[in-house]
Short mmCIF file of C-alpha atoms in Angstrom, two decimals:
data_model
loop_
_atom_site.label_atom_id
_atom_site.label_comp_id
_atom_site.label_asym_id
_atom_site.label_seq_id
_atom_site.Cartn_x
_atom_site.Cartn_y
_atom_site.Cartn_z
CA UNK J 1 -26.85 8.32 -31.12
CA UNK J 2 -28.80 8.56 -27.84
CA UNK J 3 -27.37 10.03 -23.94
CA UNK J 4 -27.42 6.25 -22.89
CA UNK J 5 -24.84 5.67 -26.11
CA UNK J 6 -22.85 8.20 -25.08
CA UNK J 7 -22.43 6.84 -21.56
CA UNK J 8 -21.68 3.36 -22.63
CA UNK J 9 -19.55 4.11 -25.26
CA UNK J 10 -17.20 6.39 -22.14
CA UNK J 11 -17.49 3.35 -20.40
CA UNK J 12 -15.99 1.46 -22.63
CA UNK J 13 -13.28 3.61 -23.28
CA UNK J 14 -12.51 3.37 -19.62
CA UNK J 15 -12.93 -0.28 -19.52
CA UNK J 16 -10.04 -0.36 -21.88
CA UNK J 17 -7.59 1.76 -20.70
CA UNK J 18 -7.78 -0.52 -16.89
CA UNK J 19 -7.10 -3.50 -19.35
CA UNK J 20 -4.33 -1.76 -21.15
CA UNK J 21 -2.73 -0.31 -17.75
CA UNK J 22 -3.36 -3.82 -16.03
CA UNK J 23 -1.74 -5.80 -19.12
CA UNK J 24 1.44 -3.65 -19.03
CA UNK J 25 1.48 -4.35 -14.74
CA UNK J 26 2.07 -8.17 -15.49
CA UNK J 27 4.67 -7.17 -17.09
CA UNK J 28 6.62 -4.54 -15.19
CA UNK J 29 5.36 -5.14 -11.25
CA UNK J 30 7.79 -7.82 -10.00
CA UNK J 31 7.45 -9.86 -7.18
CA UNK J 32 10.18 -9.27 -4.14
CA UNK J 33 10.21 -13.36 -3.83
CA UNK J 34 12.00 -13.17 -7.12
CA UNK J 35 14.45 -10.93 -6.27
CA UNK J 36 18.08 -12.77 -5.76
CA UNK J 37 18.90 -12.08 -1.86
CA UNK J 38 22.25 -10.09 -0.98
CA UNK J 39 25.29 -11.63 -0.73
CA UNK J 40 28.97 -10.52 1.19
CA UNK J 41 28.21 -7.36 3.24
CA UNK J 42 24.69 -6.96 4.90
CA UNK J 43 23.57 -3.90 6.24
CA UNK J 44 21.98 -3.48 9.18
CA UNK J 45 17.89 -3.37 8.90
CA UNK J 46 15.50 -1.97 11.75
CA UNK J 47 12.21 -3.84 11.84
CA UNK J 48 9.94 -1.17 12.92
CA UNK J 49 6.16 -2.34 14.09
CA UNK J 50 3.84 0.31 15.69
CA UNK J 51 1.17 -1.38 17.82
CA UNK J 52 -2.33 -0.35 19.28
CA UNK J 53 -4.32 -3.03 20.96
CA UNK J 54 -2.90 -5.76 18.57
CA UNK J 55 -2.88 -9.06 21.06
CA UNK J 56 -4.99 -10.76 18.62
CA UNK J 57 -2.10 -10.43 15.62
CA UNK J 58 1.09 -9.06 17.20
CA UNK J 59 2.32 -12.83 17.63
CA UNK J 60 2.27 -14.23 14.43
CA UNK J 61 4.08 -10.64 13.46
CA UNK J 62 7.20 -10.96 15.74
CA UNK J 63 7.22 -14.97 15.45
CA UNK J 64 8.24 -14.44 11.75
CA UNK J 65 9.87 -11.04 11.98
CA UNK J 66 12.41 -12.55 14.23
CA UNK J 67 12.99 -15.51 12.61
CA UNK J 68 14.48 -14.20 9.89
CA UNK J 69 17.07 -15.72 7.55
CA UNK J 70 19.17 -12.19 7.79
CA UNK J 71 22.11 -11.90 9.75
CA UNK J 72 21.95 -8.67 11.09
CA UNK J 73 18.88 -6.55 11.85
CA UNK J 74 16.58 -5.38 15.14
CA UNK J 75 13.19 -5.32 15.64
CA UNK J 76 11.48 -2.33 18.07
CA UNK J 77 7.64 -2.54 18.51
CA UNK J 78 6.39 0.28 19.97
CA UNK J 79 3.32 -0.13 22.22
CA UNK J 80 1.18 2.68 21.29
CA UNK J 81 -0.94 2.78 24.86
CA UNK J 82 -3.01 -0.20 24.14
CA UNK J 83 -5.60 -1.12 26.70
CA UNK J 84 -5.43 -4.66 25.58
CA UNK J 85 -2.95 -7.53 26.44
CA UNK J 86 -0.20 -6.24 23.78
CA UNK J 87 2.15 -5.22 25.68
CA UNK J 88 2.18 -8.51 27.74
CA UNK J 89 2.57 -10.52 24.51
CA UNK J 90 5.81 -8.45 23.08
CA UNK J 91 7.29 -8.68 26.73
CA UNK J 92 6.85 -12.32 26.21
CA UNK J 93 8.58 -12.33 22.54
CA UNK J 94 11.09 -9.80 24.54
CA UNK J 95 12.85 -12.76 27.51
CA UNK J 96 12.48 -14.98 23.82
CA UNK J 97 14.64 -12.77 22.35
CA UNK J 98 16.83 -10.14 24.34
CA UNK J 99 18.98 -9.81 21.26
CA UNK J 100 17.02 -9.06 18.44
CA UNK J 101 14.13 -7.19 19.72
CA UNK J 102 13.86 -3.71 21.53
CA UNK J 103 10.11 -2.51 23.48
CA UNK J 104 9.41 1.00 23.21
CA UNK J 105 6.39 2.20 25.41
CA UNK J 106 4.81 5.20 23.02
CA UNK J 107 4.57 9.04 24.29
CA UNK J 108 1.68 10.79 24.67
CA UNK J 109 0.26 11.84 21.36
CA UNK J 110 1.18 15.69 20.48
CA UNK J 111 -1.17 18.25 19.33
CA UNK J 112 -1.64 18.12 15.62
CA UNK J 113 -0.47 14.44 15.40
CA UNK J 114 -2.47 10.89 14.26
CA UNK J 115 -1.79 8.61 15.87
CA UNK J 116 0.04 5.90 13.62
CA UNK J 117 1.86 8.51 12.54
CA UNK J 118 3.29 9.54 16.11
CA UNK J 119 4.36 6.19 16.64
CA UNK J 120 6.44 5.38 13.24
CA UNK J 121 7.71 9.03 14.23
CA UNK J 122 8.80 7.87 17.91
CA UNK J 123 10.00 4.00 16.03
CA UNK J 124 12.18 5.75 13.41
CA UNK J 125 13.79 8.08 15.95
CA UNK J 126 14.59 5.05 17.70
CA UNK J 127 16.28 3.37 15.10
CA UNK J 128 19.83 3.18 14.25
CA UNK J 129 20.54 0.83 11.61
CA UNK J 130 21.14 1.24 7.52
CA UNK J 131 17.78 0.59 6.83
CA UNK J 132 14.40 1.16 8.28
CA UNK J 133 11.45 -1.05 7.53
CA UNK J 134 7.81 0.04 8.85
CA UNK J 135 5.63 -2.80 8.92
CA UNK J 136 2.09 -3.01 10.55
CA UNK J 137 1.31 -5.89 12.94
CA UNK J 138 -1.34 -7.31 11.16
CA UNK J 139 1.50 -8.35 9.04
CA UNK J 140 3.80 -11.38 8.42
CA UNK J 141 7.12 -12.42 6.81
CA UNK J 142 8.62 -15.66 4.78
CA UNK J 143 12.04 -16.00 6.41
CA UNK J 144 14.19 -15.10 4.01
CA UNK J 145 12.23 -11.87 3.41
CA UNK J 146 14.41 -9.29 5.27
CA UNK J 147 17.66 -10.80 2.38
CA UNK J 148 15.02 -10.16 -0.64
CA UNK J 149 14.99 -6.61 0.57
CA UNK J 150 18.48 -5.63 0.88
CA UNK J 151 18.91 -7.64 -2.47
CA UNK J 152 16.17 -5.63 -4.23
CA UNK J 153 18.11 -2.43 -2.45
CA UNK J 154 21.46 -3.35 -3.86
CA UNK J 155 19.92 -4.05 -7.37
CA UNK J 156 17.96 -1.08 -8.23
CA UNK J 157 20.13 1.49 -5.78
CA UNK J 158 16.69 3.15 -4.74
CA UNK J 159 16.52 4.56 -1.78
CA UNK J 160 12.71 3.62 -0.73
CA UNK J 161 10.85 0.04 -1.35
CA UNK J 162 7.35 -0.51 -0.89
CA UNK J 163 5.68 -3.91 -1.00
CA UNK J 164 1.99 -4.64 -1.34
CA UNK J 165 1.67 -7.77 0.86
CA UNK J 166 -0.28 -10.84 -0.61
CA UNK J 167 -3.78 -10.06 1.06
CA UNK J 168 -5.23 -13.82 3.11
CA UNK J 169 -9.09 -13.00 2.67
CA UNK J 170 -11.69 -15.17 4.47
CA UNK J 171 -14.99 -14.02 5.01
CA UNK J 172 -17.41 -13.01 2.23
CA UNK J 173 -17.01 -9.23 2.28
CA UNK J 174 -13.57 -8.95 2.59
CA UNK J 175 -13.18 -10.99 -0.76
CA UNK J 176 -15.45 -8.55 -1.92
CA UNK J 177 -13.91 -5.09 -0.64
CA UNK J 178 -10.34 -5.45 -0.14
CA UNK J 179 -9.55 -6.80 -4.02
CA UNK J 180 -10.56 -3.65 -4.89
CA UNK J 181 -7.34 -1.66 -3.35
CA UNK J 182 -5.57 -4.02 -5.72
CA UNK J 183 -7.50 -3.34 -8.58
CA UNK J 184 -6.97 0.90 -8.00
CA UNK J 185 -3.24 -0.35 -7.87
CA UNK J 186 -3.22 -2.62 -10.96
CA UNK J 187 -5.78 -1.36 -13.31
CA UNK J 188 -5.11 3.10 -12.70
CA UNK J 189 -1.66 2.95 -12.38
CA UNK J 190 0.97 2.09 -14.64
CA UNK J 191 4.05 0.68 -12.56
CA UNK J 192 6.61 1.29 -14.38
CA UNK J 193 6.43 4.59 -14.26
CA UNK J 194 7.70 5.43 -11.29
CA UNK J 195 10.96 4.23 -12.75
CA UNK J 196 11.30 5.76 -16.25
CA UNK J 197 9.40 8.93 -17.90
CA UNK J 198 6.37 7.87 -19.99
CA UNK J 199 7.37 8.39 -23.76
CA UNK J 200 4.74 10.53 -25.00
CA UNK J 201 5.22 12.98 -21.51
CA UNK J 202 7.98 15.66 -22.07
CA UNK J 203 11.11 15.50 -19.20
CA UNK J 204 10.16 18.71 -18.35
CA UNK J 205 6.49 18.03 -17.35
CA UNK J 206 7.40 14.06 -15.88
CA UNK J 207 10.48 16.04 -13.74
CA UNK J 208 7.69 18.46 -12.65
CA UNK J 209 4.81 15.81 -11.71
CA UNK J 210 6.51 12.71 -11.31
CA UNK J 211 5.66 12.47 -7.95
CA UNK J 212 1.69 11.97 -8.58
CA UNK J 213 2.65 8.31 -10.34
CA UNK J 214 4.04 7.77 -6.95
CA UNK J 215 1.68 5.12 -4.32
CA UNK J 216 2.74 2.66 -1.19
CA UNK J 217 1.37 0.72 1.10
CA UNK J 218 2.00 1.50 4.74
CA UNK J 219 1.97 -2.50 5.46
CA UNK J 220 5.49 -2.47 4.08
CA UNK J 221 7.74 0.29 3.74
CA UNK J 222 11.61 0.56 4.05
CA UNK J 223 14.10 3.15 3.72
CA UNK J 224 17.20 4.21 3.49
CA UNK J 225 18.30 5.67 6.82
CA UNK J 226 19.12 8.86 5.59
CA UNK J 227 16.73 9.31 2.50
CA UNK J 228 13.69 8.93 5.54
CA UNK J 229 15.92 11.33 7.77
CA UNK J 230 16.51 14.04 4.82
CA UNK J 231 12.72 14.41 4.07
CA UNK J 232 11.97 14.96 7.68
CA UNK J 233 10.38 10.96 8.44
CA UNK J 234 6.95 10.95 9.51
CA UNK J 235 6.95 14.25 11.11
CA UNK J 236 5.99 15.61 7.31
CA UNK J 237 2.74 13.32 7.29
CA UNK J 238 2.07 13.91 11.04
CA UNK J 239 -1.34 14.53 10.34
CA UNK J 240 -2.14 13.00 7.04
CA UNK J 241 -4.43 9.81 7.12
CA UNK J 242 -2.86 8.02 3.64
CA UNK J 243 0.27 8.62 5.23
CA UNK J 244 2.19 6.31 3.01
CA UNK J 245 1.40 7.14 -0.30
CA UNK J 246 2.44 10.88 0.71
CA UNK J 247 5.83 9.73 2.19
CA UNK J 248 6.17 8.14 -1.23
CA UNK J 249 5.40 11.34 -3.32
CA UNK J 250 8.29 13.34 -1.15
CA UNK J 251 10.64 10.75 -1.91
CA UNK J 252 9.96 11.09 -5.24
CA UNK J 253 9.81 15.11 -4.85
CA UNK J 254 12.88 15.30 -2.95
CA UNK J 255 15.55 13.50 -5.83
CA UNK J 256 15.25 10.18 -4.46
CA UNK J 257 14.57 6.92 -5.96
CA UNK J 258 11.48 4.66 -5.50
CA UNK J 259 10.97 0.93 -6.15
CA UNK J 260 7.93 -1.09 -5.52
CA UNK J 261 7.22 -4.68 -5.26
CA UNK J 262 3.99 -7.20 -4.47
CA UNK J 263 4.21 -9.01 -1.68
CA UNK J 264 2.83 -12.86 -3.09
CA UNK J 265 5.24 -15.60 -1.51
CA UNK J 266 7.06 -13.07 0.77
CA UNK J 267 4.82 -10.90 2.61
CA UNK J 268 1.20 -11.17 3.88
CA UNK J 269 -1.48 -9.66 5.46
CA UNK J 270 -5.06 -10.13 6.84
CA UNK J 271 -6.61 -6.80 6.66
CA UNK J 272 -9.43 -6.71 8.21
CA UNK J 273 -11.41 -9.59 9.82
CA UNK J 274 -15.23 -9.08 8.62
CA UNK J 275 -17.26 -6.30 7.57
CA UNK J 276 -17.36 -4.11 10.38
CA UNK J 277 -13.44 -3.74 11.32
CA UNK J 278 -13.58 -2.98 7.19
CA UNK J 279 -16.23 -0.28 7.12
CA UNK J 280 -14.78 1.04 10.39
CA UNK J 281 -10.76 1.12 8.93
CA UNK J 282 -12.05 1.65 4.44
CA UNK J 283 -14.17 4.83 5.48
CA UNK J 284 -11.32 6.98 6.96
CA UNK J 285 -9.48 6.86 3.65
CA UNK J 286 -12.08 7.14 0.89
CA UNK J 287 -12.21 10.83 0.43
CA UNK J 288 -7.92 10.79 1.64
CA UNK J 289 -7.29 8.63 -1.08
CA UNK J 290 -8.45 11.58 -4.05
CA UNK J 291 -6.69 14.27 -2.08
CA UNK J 292 -9.94 15.15 -0.01
CA UNK J 293 -10.98 16.31 -3.47
CA UNK J 294 -15.15 16.27 -3.52
CA UNK J 295 -15.51 16.43 -7.50
CA UNK J 296 -12.70 13.75 -8.16
CA UNK J 297 -14.46 11.54 -5.65
CA UNK J 298 -17.62 11.85 -7.20
CA UNK J 299 -17.02 11.80 -10.39
CA UNK J 300 -14.87 8.41 -10.56
CA UNK J 301 -17.88 7.24 -8.57
CA UNK J 302 -20.06 7.96 -11.29
CA UNK J 303 -17.36 6.68 -14.14
CA UNK J 304 -17.47 3.35 -12.12
CA UNK J 305 -21.12 3.07 -11.77
CA UNK J 306 -21.32 3.94 -15.63
CA UNK J 307 -18.22 1.42 -16.76
CA UNK J 308 -19.44 -1.53 -14.11
CA UNK J 309 -22.75 -1.22 -13.19
CA UNK J 310 -24.78 0.44 -16.23
CA UNK J 311 -23.78 -2.38 -18.88
CA UNK J 312 -25.08 -5.29 -16.61
CA UNK J 313 -28.90 -2.84 -16.35
CA UNK J 314 -28.91 -2.03 -19.79
CA UNK J 315 -28.72 -5.72 -20.87
CA UNK J 316 -31.36 -6.79 -17.90
CA UNK J 317 -33.59 -4.18 -19.30
CA UNK J 318 -33.44 -5.33 -22.97
CA UNK J 319 -35.20 -8.55 -22.26
CA UNK J 320 -38.37 -6.62 -21.32
CA UNK J 321 -37.79 -3.86 -23.70
CA UNK J 322 -36.81 -2.95 -27.10
CA UNK J 323 -33.52 -1.53 -26.92
CA UNK J 324 -31.48 0.43 -30.35
CA UNK J 325 -28.49 -1.80 -32.04
CA UNK J 326 -26.52 1.81 -30.75
CA UNK J 327 -27.15 1.29 -26.80
CA UNK J 328 -26.99 -2.48 -27.03
CA UNK J 329 -23.61 -3.37 -28.57
CA UNK J 330 -21.74 -0.81 -25.85
CA UNK J 331 -23.72 -2.53 -23.33
CA UNK J 332 -22.29 -5.92 -24.66
CA UNK J 333 -19.06 -5.01 -25.19
CA UNK J 334 -18.95 -3.04 -21.99
CA UNK J 335 -20.60 -5.97 -19.79
#
């Protein structure tokens, strides 16, 4: 068997694994919109929004956050030293909703902090509610999202809930690249292992390494106040680029319970507008998503080339030359 055949078989095995994980996630990855809203007492919620140069999108975010059907919440917006008209937009909403919206001018960033993490830390310190929800300024909510969220906390007993928003894609480059984030989530991470031990894994190993199954989306992260403060808030991830994943890992390492939902029909986002924004946004996350492990990063790149590009290249080449069946069959299966 040739070296090329071995590579193609490796790709087929990897693709089979992705298919199995994705199929399982179709059954285990629930939507927040499917959760029944909480009844009876209504715990207080702080909706925290860090904003830096967000004048184009924060109006939609605030309009949705300030018109929830949930009775007991407060919206906090921190202006992270914006140089556009973000503060003016927020102040216009402050006049309209004086009892629901608190506006905070961010302090200067200390050494050893990334901007968003410092903004979130300030918001977390300001919030006094029982639950703290962080959302991005380019995110918007359905009117019943907070009701669904408190329902999810009540049903699961979770200390931390993250929701992966329904992404709205308009340009060609967005439609090509942004779904790959969800491919990595749904094709590579068995979601149910956030909640229980894999049957094939000894409990001692799972308890030691379960935090490596953690994932989170910084566009929507909700904590019980005591859990957030117990792990040290954003101070513990002050210089982490992928602070959302690291916060989720801290939650699980500290013995707290987390749950994850998708946001179809409940939480929406348009992450980037066009190729330039997307490139600038993703380039700082690529390597950090692999814990800055260059070897692992390169290995996954090679593996994806073998799985998704090599079969097509082999089949195209087969039109111009003879391909032995030990190469052609795995190439056809992989394609």
